[in-house]
PDB file of C-alpha atoms in Angstrom:
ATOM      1  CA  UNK A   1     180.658-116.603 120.499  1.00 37.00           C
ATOM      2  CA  UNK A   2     180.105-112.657 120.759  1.00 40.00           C
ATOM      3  CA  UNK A   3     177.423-111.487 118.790  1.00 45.00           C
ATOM      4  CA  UNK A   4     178.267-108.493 116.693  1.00 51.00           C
ATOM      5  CA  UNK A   5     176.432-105.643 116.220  1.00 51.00           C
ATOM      6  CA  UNK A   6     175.457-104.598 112.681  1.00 54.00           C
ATOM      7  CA  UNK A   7     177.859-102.451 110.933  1.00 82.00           C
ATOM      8  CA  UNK A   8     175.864 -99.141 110.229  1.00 89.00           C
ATOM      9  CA  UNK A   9     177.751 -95.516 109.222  1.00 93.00           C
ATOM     10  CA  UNK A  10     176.439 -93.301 112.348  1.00 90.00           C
ATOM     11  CA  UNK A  11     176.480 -89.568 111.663  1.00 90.00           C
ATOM     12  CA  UNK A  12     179.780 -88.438 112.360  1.00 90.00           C
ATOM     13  CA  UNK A  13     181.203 -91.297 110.245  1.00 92.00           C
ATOM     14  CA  UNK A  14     178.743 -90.258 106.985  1.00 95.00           C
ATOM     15  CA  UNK A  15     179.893 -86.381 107.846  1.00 95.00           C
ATOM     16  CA  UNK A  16     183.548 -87.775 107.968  1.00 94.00           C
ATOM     17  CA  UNK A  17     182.994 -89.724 104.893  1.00 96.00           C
ATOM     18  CA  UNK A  18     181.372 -87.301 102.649  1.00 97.00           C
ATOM     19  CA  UNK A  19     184.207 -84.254 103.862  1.00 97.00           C
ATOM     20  CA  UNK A  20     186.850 -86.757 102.635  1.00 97.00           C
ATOM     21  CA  UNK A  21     184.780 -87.339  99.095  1.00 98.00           C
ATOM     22  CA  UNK A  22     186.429 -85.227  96.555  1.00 96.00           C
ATOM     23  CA  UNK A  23     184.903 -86.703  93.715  1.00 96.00           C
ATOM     24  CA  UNK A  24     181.078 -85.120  92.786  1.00 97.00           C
ATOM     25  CA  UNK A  25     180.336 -88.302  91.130  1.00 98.00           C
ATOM     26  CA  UNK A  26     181.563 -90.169  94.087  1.00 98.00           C
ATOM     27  CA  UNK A  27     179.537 -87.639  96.777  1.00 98.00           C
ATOM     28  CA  UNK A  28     176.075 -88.085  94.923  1.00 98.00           C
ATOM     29  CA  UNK A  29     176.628 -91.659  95.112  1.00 98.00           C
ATOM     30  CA  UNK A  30     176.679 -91.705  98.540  1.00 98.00           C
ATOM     31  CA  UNK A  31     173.705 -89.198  98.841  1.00 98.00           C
ATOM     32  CA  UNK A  32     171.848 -91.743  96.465  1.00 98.00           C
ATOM     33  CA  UNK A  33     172.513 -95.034  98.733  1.00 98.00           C
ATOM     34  CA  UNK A  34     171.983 -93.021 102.617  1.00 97.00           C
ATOM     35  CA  UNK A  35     169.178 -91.572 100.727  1.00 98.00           C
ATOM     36  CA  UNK A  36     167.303 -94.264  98.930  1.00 98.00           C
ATOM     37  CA  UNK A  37     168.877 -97.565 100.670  1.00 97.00           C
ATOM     38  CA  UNK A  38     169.198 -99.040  97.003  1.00 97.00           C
ATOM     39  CA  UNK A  39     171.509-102.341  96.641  1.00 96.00           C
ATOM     40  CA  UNK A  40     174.572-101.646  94.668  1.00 96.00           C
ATOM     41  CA  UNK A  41     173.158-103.573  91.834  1.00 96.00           C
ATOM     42  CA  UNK A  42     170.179-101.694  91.655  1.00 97.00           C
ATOM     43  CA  UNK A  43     172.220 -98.410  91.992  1.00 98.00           C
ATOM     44  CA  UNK A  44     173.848 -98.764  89.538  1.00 97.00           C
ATOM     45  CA  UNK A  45     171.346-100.403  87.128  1.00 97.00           C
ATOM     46  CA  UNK A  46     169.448 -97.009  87.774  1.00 98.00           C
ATOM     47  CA  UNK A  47     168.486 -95.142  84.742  1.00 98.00           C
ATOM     48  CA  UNK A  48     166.682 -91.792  84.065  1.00 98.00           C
ATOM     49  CA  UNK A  49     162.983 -93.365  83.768  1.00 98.00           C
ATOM     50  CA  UNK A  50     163.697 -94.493  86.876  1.00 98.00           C
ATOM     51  CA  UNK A  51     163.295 -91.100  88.522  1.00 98.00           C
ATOM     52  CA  UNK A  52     159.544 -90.093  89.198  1.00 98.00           C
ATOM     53  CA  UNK A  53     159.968 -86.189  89.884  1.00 98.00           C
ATOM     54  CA  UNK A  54     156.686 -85.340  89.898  1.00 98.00           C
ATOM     55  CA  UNK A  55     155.486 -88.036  92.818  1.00 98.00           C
ATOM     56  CA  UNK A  56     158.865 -88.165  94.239  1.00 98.00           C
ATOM     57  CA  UNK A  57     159.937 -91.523  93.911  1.00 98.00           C
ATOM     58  CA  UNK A  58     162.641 -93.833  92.804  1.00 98.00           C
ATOM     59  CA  UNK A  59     161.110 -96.767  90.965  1.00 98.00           C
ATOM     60  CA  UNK A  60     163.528-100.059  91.381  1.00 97.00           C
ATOM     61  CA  UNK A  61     162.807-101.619  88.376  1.00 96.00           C
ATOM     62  CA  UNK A  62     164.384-104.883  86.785  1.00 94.00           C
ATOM     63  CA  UNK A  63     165.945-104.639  83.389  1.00 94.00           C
ATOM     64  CA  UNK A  64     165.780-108.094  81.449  1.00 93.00           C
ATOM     65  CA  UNK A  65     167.207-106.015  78.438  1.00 93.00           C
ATOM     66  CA  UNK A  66     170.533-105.680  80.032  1.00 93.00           C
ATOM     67  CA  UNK A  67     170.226-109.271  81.539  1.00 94.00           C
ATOM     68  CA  UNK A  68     170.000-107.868  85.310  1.00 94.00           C
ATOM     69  CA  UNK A  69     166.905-108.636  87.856  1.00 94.00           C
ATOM     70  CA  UNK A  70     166.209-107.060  91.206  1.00 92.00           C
ATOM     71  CA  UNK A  71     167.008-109.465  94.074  1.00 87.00           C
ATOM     72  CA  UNK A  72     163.706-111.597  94.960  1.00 79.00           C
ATOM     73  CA  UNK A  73     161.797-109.728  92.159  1.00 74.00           C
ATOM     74  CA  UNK A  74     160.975-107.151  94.832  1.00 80.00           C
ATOM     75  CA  UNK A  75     160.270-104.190  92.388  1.00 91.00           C
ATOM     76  CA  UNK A  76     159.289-101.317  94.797  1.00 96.00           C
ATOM     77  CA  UNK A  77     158.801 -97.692  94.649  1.00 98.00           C
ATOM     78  CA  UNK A  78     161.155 -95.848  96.838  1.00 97.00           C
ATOM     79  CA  UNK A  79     160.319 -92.184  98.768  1.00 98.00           C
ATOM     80  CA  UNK A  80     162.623 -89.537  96.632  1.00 98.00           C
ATOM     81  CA  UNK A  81     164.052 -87.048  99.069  1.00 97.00           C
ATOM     82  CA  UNK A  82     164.115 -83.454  97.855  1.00 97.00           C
ATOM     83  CA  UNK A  83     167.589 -82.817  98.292  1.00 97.00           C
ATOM     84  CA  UNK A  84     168.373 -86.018  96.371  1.00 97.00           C
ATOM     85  CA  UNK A  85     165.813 -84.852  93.667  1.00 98.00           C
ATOM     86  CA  UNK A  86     167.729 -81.104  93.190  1.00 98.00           C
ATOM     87  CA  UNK A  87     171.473 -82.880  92.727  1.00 98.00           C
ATOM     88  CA  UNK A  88     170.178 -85.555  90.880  1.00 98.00           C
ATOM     89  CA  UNK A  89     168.276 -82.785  88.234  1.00 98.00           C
ATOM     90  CA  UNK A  90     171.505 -80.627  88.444  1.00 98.00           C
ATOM     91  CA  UNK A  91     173.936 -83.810  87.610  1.00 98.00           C
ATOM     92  CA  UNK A  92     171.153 -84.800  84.489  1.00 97.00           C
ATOM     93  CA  UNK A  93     171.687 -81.182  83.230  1.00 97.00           C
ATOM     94  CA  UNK A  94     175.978 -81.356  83.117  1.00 96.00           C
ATOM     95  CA  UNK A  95     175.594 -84.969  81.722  1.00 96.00           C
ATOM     96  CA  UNK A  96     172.502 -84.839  79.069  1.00 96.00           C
ATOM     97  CA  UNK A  97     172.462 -87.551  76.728  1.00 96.00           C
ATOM     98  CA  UNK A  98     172.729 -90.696  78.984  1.00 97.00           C
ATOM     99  CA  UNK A  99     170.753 -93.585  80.040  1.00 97.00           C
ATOM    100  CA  UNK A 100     172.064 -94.790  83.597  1.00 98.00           C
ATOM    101  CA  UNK A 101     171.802 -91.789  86.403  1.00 98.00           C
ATOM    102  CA  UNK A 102     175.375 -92.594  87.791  1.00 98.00           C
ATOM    103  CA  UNK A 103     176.925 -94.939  85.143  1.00 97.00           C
ATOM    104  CA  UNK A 104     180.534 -94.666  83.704  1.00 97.00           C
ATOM    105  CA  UNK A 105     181.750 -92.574  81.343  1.00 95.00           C
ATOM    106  CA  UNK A 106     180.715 -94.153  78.322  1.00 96.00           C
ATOM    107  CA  UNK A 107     177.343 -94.649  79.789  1.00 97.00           C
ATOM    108  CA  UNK A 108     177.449 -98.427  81.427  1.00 96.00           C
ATOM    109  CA  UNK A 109     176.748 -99.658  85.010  1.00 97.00           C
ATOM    110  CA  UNK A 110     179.735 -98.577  87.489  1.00 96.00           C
ATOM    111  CA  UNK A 111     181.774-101.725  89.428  1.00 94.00           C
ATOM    112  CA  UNK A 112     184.257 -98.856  91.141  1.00 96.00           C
ATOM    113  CA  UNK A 113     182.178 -97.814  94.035  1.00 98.00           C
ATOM    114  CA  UNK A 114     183.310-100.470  96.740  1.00 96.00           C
ATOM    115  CA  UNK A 115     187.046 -99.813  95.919  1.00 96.00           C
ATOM    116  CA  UNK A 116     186.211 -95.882  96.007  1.00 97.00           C
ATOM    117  CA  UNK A 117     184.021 -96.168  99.232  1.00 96.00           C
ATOM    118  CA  UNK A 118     187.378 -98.295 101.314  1.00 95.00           C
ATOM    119  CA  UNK A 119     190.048 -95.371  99.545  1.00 96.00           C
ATOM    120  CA  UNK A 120     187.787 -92.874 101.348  1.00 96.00           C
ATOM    121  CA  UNK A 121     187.617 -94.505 104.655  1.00 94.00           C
ATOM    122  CA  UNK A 122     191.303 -94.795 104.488  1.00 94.00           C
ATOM    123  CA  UNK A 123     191.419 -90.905 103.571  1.00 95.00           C
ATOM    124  CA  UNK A 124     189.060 -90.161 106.595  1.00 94.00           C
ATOM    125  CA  UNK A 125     191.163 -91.860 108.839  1.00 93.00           C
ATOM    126  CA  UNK A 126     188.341 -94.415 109.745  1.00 92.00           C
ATOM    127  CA  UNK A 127     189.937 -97.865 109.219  1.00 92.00           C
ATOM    128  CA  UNK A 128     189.515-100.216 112.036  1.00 88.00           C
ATOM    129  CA  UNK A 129     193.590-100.637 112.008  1.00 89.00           C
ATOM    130  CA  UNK A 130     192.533-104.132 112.967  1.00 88.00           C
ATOM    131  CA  UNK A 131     191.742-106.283 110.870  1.00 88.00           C
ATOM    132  CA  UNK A 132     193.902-108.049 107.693  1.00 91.00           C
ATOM    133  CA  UNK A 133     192.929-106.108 104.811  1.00 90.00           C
ATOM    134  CA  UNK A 134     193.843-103.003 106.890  1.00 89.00           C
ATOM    135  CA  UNK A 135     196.993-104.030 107.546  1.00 89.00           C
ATOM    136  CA  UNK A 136     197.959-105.618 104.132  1.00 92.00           C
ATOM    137  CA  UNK A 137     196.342-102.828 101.834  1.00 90.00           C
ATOM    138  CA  UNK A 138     194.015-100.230 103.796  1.00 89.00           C
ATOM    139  CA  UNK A 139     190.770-101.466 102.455  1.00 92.00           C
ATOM    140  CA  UNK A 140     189.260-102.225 105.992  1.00 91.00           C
ATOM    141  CA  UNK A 141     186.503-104.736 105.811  1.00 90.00           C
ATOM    142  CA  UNK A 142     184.163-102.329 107.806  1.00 90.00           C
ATOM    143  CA  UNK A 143     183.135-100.710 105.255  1.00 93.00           C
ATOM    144  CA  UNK A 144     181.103-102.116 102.643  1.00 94.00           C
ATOM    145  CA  UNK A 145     178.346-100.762 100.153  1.00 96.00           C
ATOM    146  CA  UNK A 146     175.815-102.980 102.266  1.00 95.00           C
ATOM    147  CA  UNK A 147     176.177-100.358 104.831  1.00 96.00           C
ATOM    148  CA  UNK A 148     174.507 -97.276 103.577  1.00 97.00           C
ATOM    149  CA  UNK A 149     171.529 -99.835 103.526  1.00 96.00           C
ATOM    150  CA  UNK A 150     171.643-100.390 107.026  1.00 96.00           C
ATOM    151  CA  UNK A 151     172.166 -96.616 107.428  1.00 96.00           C
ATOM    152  CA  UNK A 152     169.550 -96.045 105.498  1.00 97.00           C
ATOM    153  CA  UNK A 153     167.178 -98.327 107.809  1.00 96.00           C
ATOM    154  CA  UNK A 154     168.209 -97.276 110.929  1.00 95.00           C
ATOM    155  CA  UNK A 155     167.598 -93.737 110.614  1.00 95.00           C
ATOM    156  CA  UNK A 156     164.068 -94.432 109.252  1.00 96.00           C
ATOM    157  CA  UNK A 157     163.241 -96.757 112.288  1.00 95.00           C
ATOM    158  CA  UNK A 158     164.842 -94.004 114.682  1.00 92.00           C
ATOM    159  CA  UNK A 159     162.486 -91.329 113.044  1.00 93.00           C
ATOM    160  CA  UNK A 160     159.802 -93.693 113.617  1.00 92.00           C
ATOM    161  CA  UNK A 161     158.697 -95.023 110.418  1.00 96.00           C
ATOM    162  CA  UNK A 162     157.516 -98.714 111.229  1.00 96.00           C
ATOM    163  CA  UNK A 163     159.186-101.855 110.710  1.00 96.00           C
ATOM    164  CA  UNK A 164     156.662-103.043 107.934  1.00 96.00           C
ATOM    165  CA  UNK A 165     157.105-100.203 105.805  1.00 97.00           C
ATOM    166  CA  UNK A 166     161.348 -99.872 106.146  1.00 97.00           C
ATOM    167  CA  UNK A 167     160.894-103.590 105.125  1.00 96.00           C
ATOM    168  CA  UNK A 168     159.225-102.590 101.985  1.00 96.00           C
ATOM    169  CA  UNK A 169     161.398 -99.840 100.899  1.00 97.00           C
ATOM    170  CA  UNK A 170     164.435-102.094 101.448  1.00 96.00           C
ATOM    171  CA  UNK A 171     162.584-104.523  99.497  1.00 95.00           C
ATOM    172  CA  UNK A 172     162.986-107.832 101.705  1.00 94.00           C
ATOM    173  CA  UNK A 173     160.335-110.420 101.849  1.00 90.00           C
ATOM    174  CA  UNK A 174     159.696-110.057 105.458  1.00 92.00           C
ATOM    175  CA  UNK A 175     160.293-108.134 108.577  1.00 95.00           C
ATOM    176  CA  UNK A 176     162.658-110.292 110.167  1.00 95.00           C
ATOM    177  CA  UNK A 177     165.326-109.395 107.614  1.00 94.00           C
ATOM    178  CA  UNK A 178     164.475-106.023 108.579  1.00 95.00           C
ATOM    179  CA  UNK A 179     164.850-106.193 111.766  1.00 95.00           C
ATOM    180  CA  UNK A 180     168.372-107.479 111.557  1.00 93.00           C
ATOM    181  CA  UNK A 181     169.654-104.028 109.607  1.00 94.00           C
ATOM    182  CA  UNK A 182     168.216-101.790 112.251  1.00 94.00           C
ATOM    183  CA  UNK A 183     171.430-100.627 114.796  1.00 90.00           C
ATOM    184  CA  UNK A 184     169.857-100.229 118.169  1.00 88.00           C
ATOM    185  CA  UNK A 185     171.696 -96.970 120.095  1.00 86.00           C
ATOM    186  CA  UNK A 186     174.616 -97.046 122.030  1.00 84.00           C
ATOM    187  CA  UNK A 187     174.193 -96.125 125.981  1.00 86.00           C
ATOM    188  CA  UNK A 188     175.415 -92.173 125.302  1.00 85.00           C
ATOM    189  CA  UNK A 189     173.523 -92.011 122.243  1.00 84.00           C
ATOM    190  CA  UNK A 190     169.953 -93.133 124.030  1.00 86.00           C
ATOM    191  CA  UNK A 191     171.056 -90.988 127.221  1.00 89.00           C
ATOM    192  CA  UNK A 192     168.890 -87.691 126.681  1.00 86.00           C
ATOM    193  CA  UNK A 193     165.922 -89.989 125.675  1.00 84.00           C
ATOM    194  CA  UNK A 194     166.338 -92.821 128.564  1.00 87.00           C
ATOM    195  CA  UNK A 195     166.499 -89.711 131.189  1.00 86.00           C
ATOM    196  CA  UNK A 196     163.683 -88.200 129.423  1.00 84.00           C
ATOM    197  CA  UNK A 197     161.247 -91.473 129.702  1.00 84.00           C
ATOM    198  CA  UNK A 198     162.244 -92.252 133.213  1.00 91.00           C
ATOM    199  CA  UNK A 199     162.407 -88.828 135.232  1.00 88.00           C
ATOM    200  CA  UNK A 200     158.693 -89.079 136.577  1.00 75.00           C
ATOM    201  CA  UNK A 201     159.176 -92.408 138.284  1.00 69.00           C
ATOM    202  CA  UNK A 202     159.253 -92.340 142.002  1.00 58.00           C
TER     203      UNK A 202
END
């Protein structure tokens, strides 16, 4: 069988994605998940506690008192990115008076973000054209919430930040799960860097 390579958004497709995001709500979503690599589940479990401003981190917390746990119990603090931190302030300020960061209108955990995510592929032009879905409905099975995570990972681990500590920010119990989320580049992408590593030899 062929071996597929992990579905990951690369640059252009997050820049074609967020351009076809009309929705604010919608667009910090996506910041919050390329940002953060948080499961849906724990995205949308996330509440204004949650958000340490002051040392810049996202706590994933569980919250028995709604009746929802973190997968594997793997509480973790997170690395807050500053541009998350400003539109996540400025969204608290236009919606004062709520409990989850990004939750529905009357204030619960959000289920809509998969069926938003495929109606903005399909706006973007970025279905695979291939496969069932695609054809039946437009919701092309390439793109899934899962995949900001692996986004998430692979940039880290092509900045340079080391397997063991991606691993704890995603939260999995050990390195070889890791391992698996992290897209290595295609040929053009590594080009400049290959040529680069290779132009002393003899």
């Amino acid at each position: 069988f062929e071996k597929k390579i992990p579905m990951y958004f690369s640059p252009p497709v997050v820049k074609a994605l967020i351009a076809a995001t009309k929705d604010e709500y919608m667009r910090l979503v996506w910041n919050l998940l390329r940002w953060t690599g948080l499961r849906e589940g724990e995205g949308t479990h996330l509440q204004w506690p949650d958000l340490d401003y002051h040392r810049k981190l996202v706590l994933v917390r569980s919250k028995p008192e709604l009746g929802w746990k973190i997968k594997d119990h793997e509480e973790r603090d997170i690395p807050m990115p500053a541009k998350l931190a400003a539109e996540l302030k400025a969204w608290h300020r236009s919606h004062p008076g709520t409990s989850f960061v990004l939750g529905t209108e009357d204030d619960q955990p959000s289920w809509r973000w998969l069926k938003a995510l495929k109606a903005v592929a399909r706006a973007a032009g970025l279905n695979c054209g291939r496969c069932a879905p695609c054809l039946s409905h437009g919701e092309c099975t390439l793109f899934r919430l899962h995949n900001w995570r692996r986004t998430y990972a692979t940039r880290l681990s092509r900045k340079g930040i080391d397997l063991k500590t991606i691993s704890k920010f995603l939260g999995h119990a050990d390195v070889v799960t890791t391992a698996k989320y992290i897209v290595p580049m295609e040929a053009e992408e590594a080009y400049a860097e290959v040529d680069a590593a290779l132009a002393e030899d003899d």
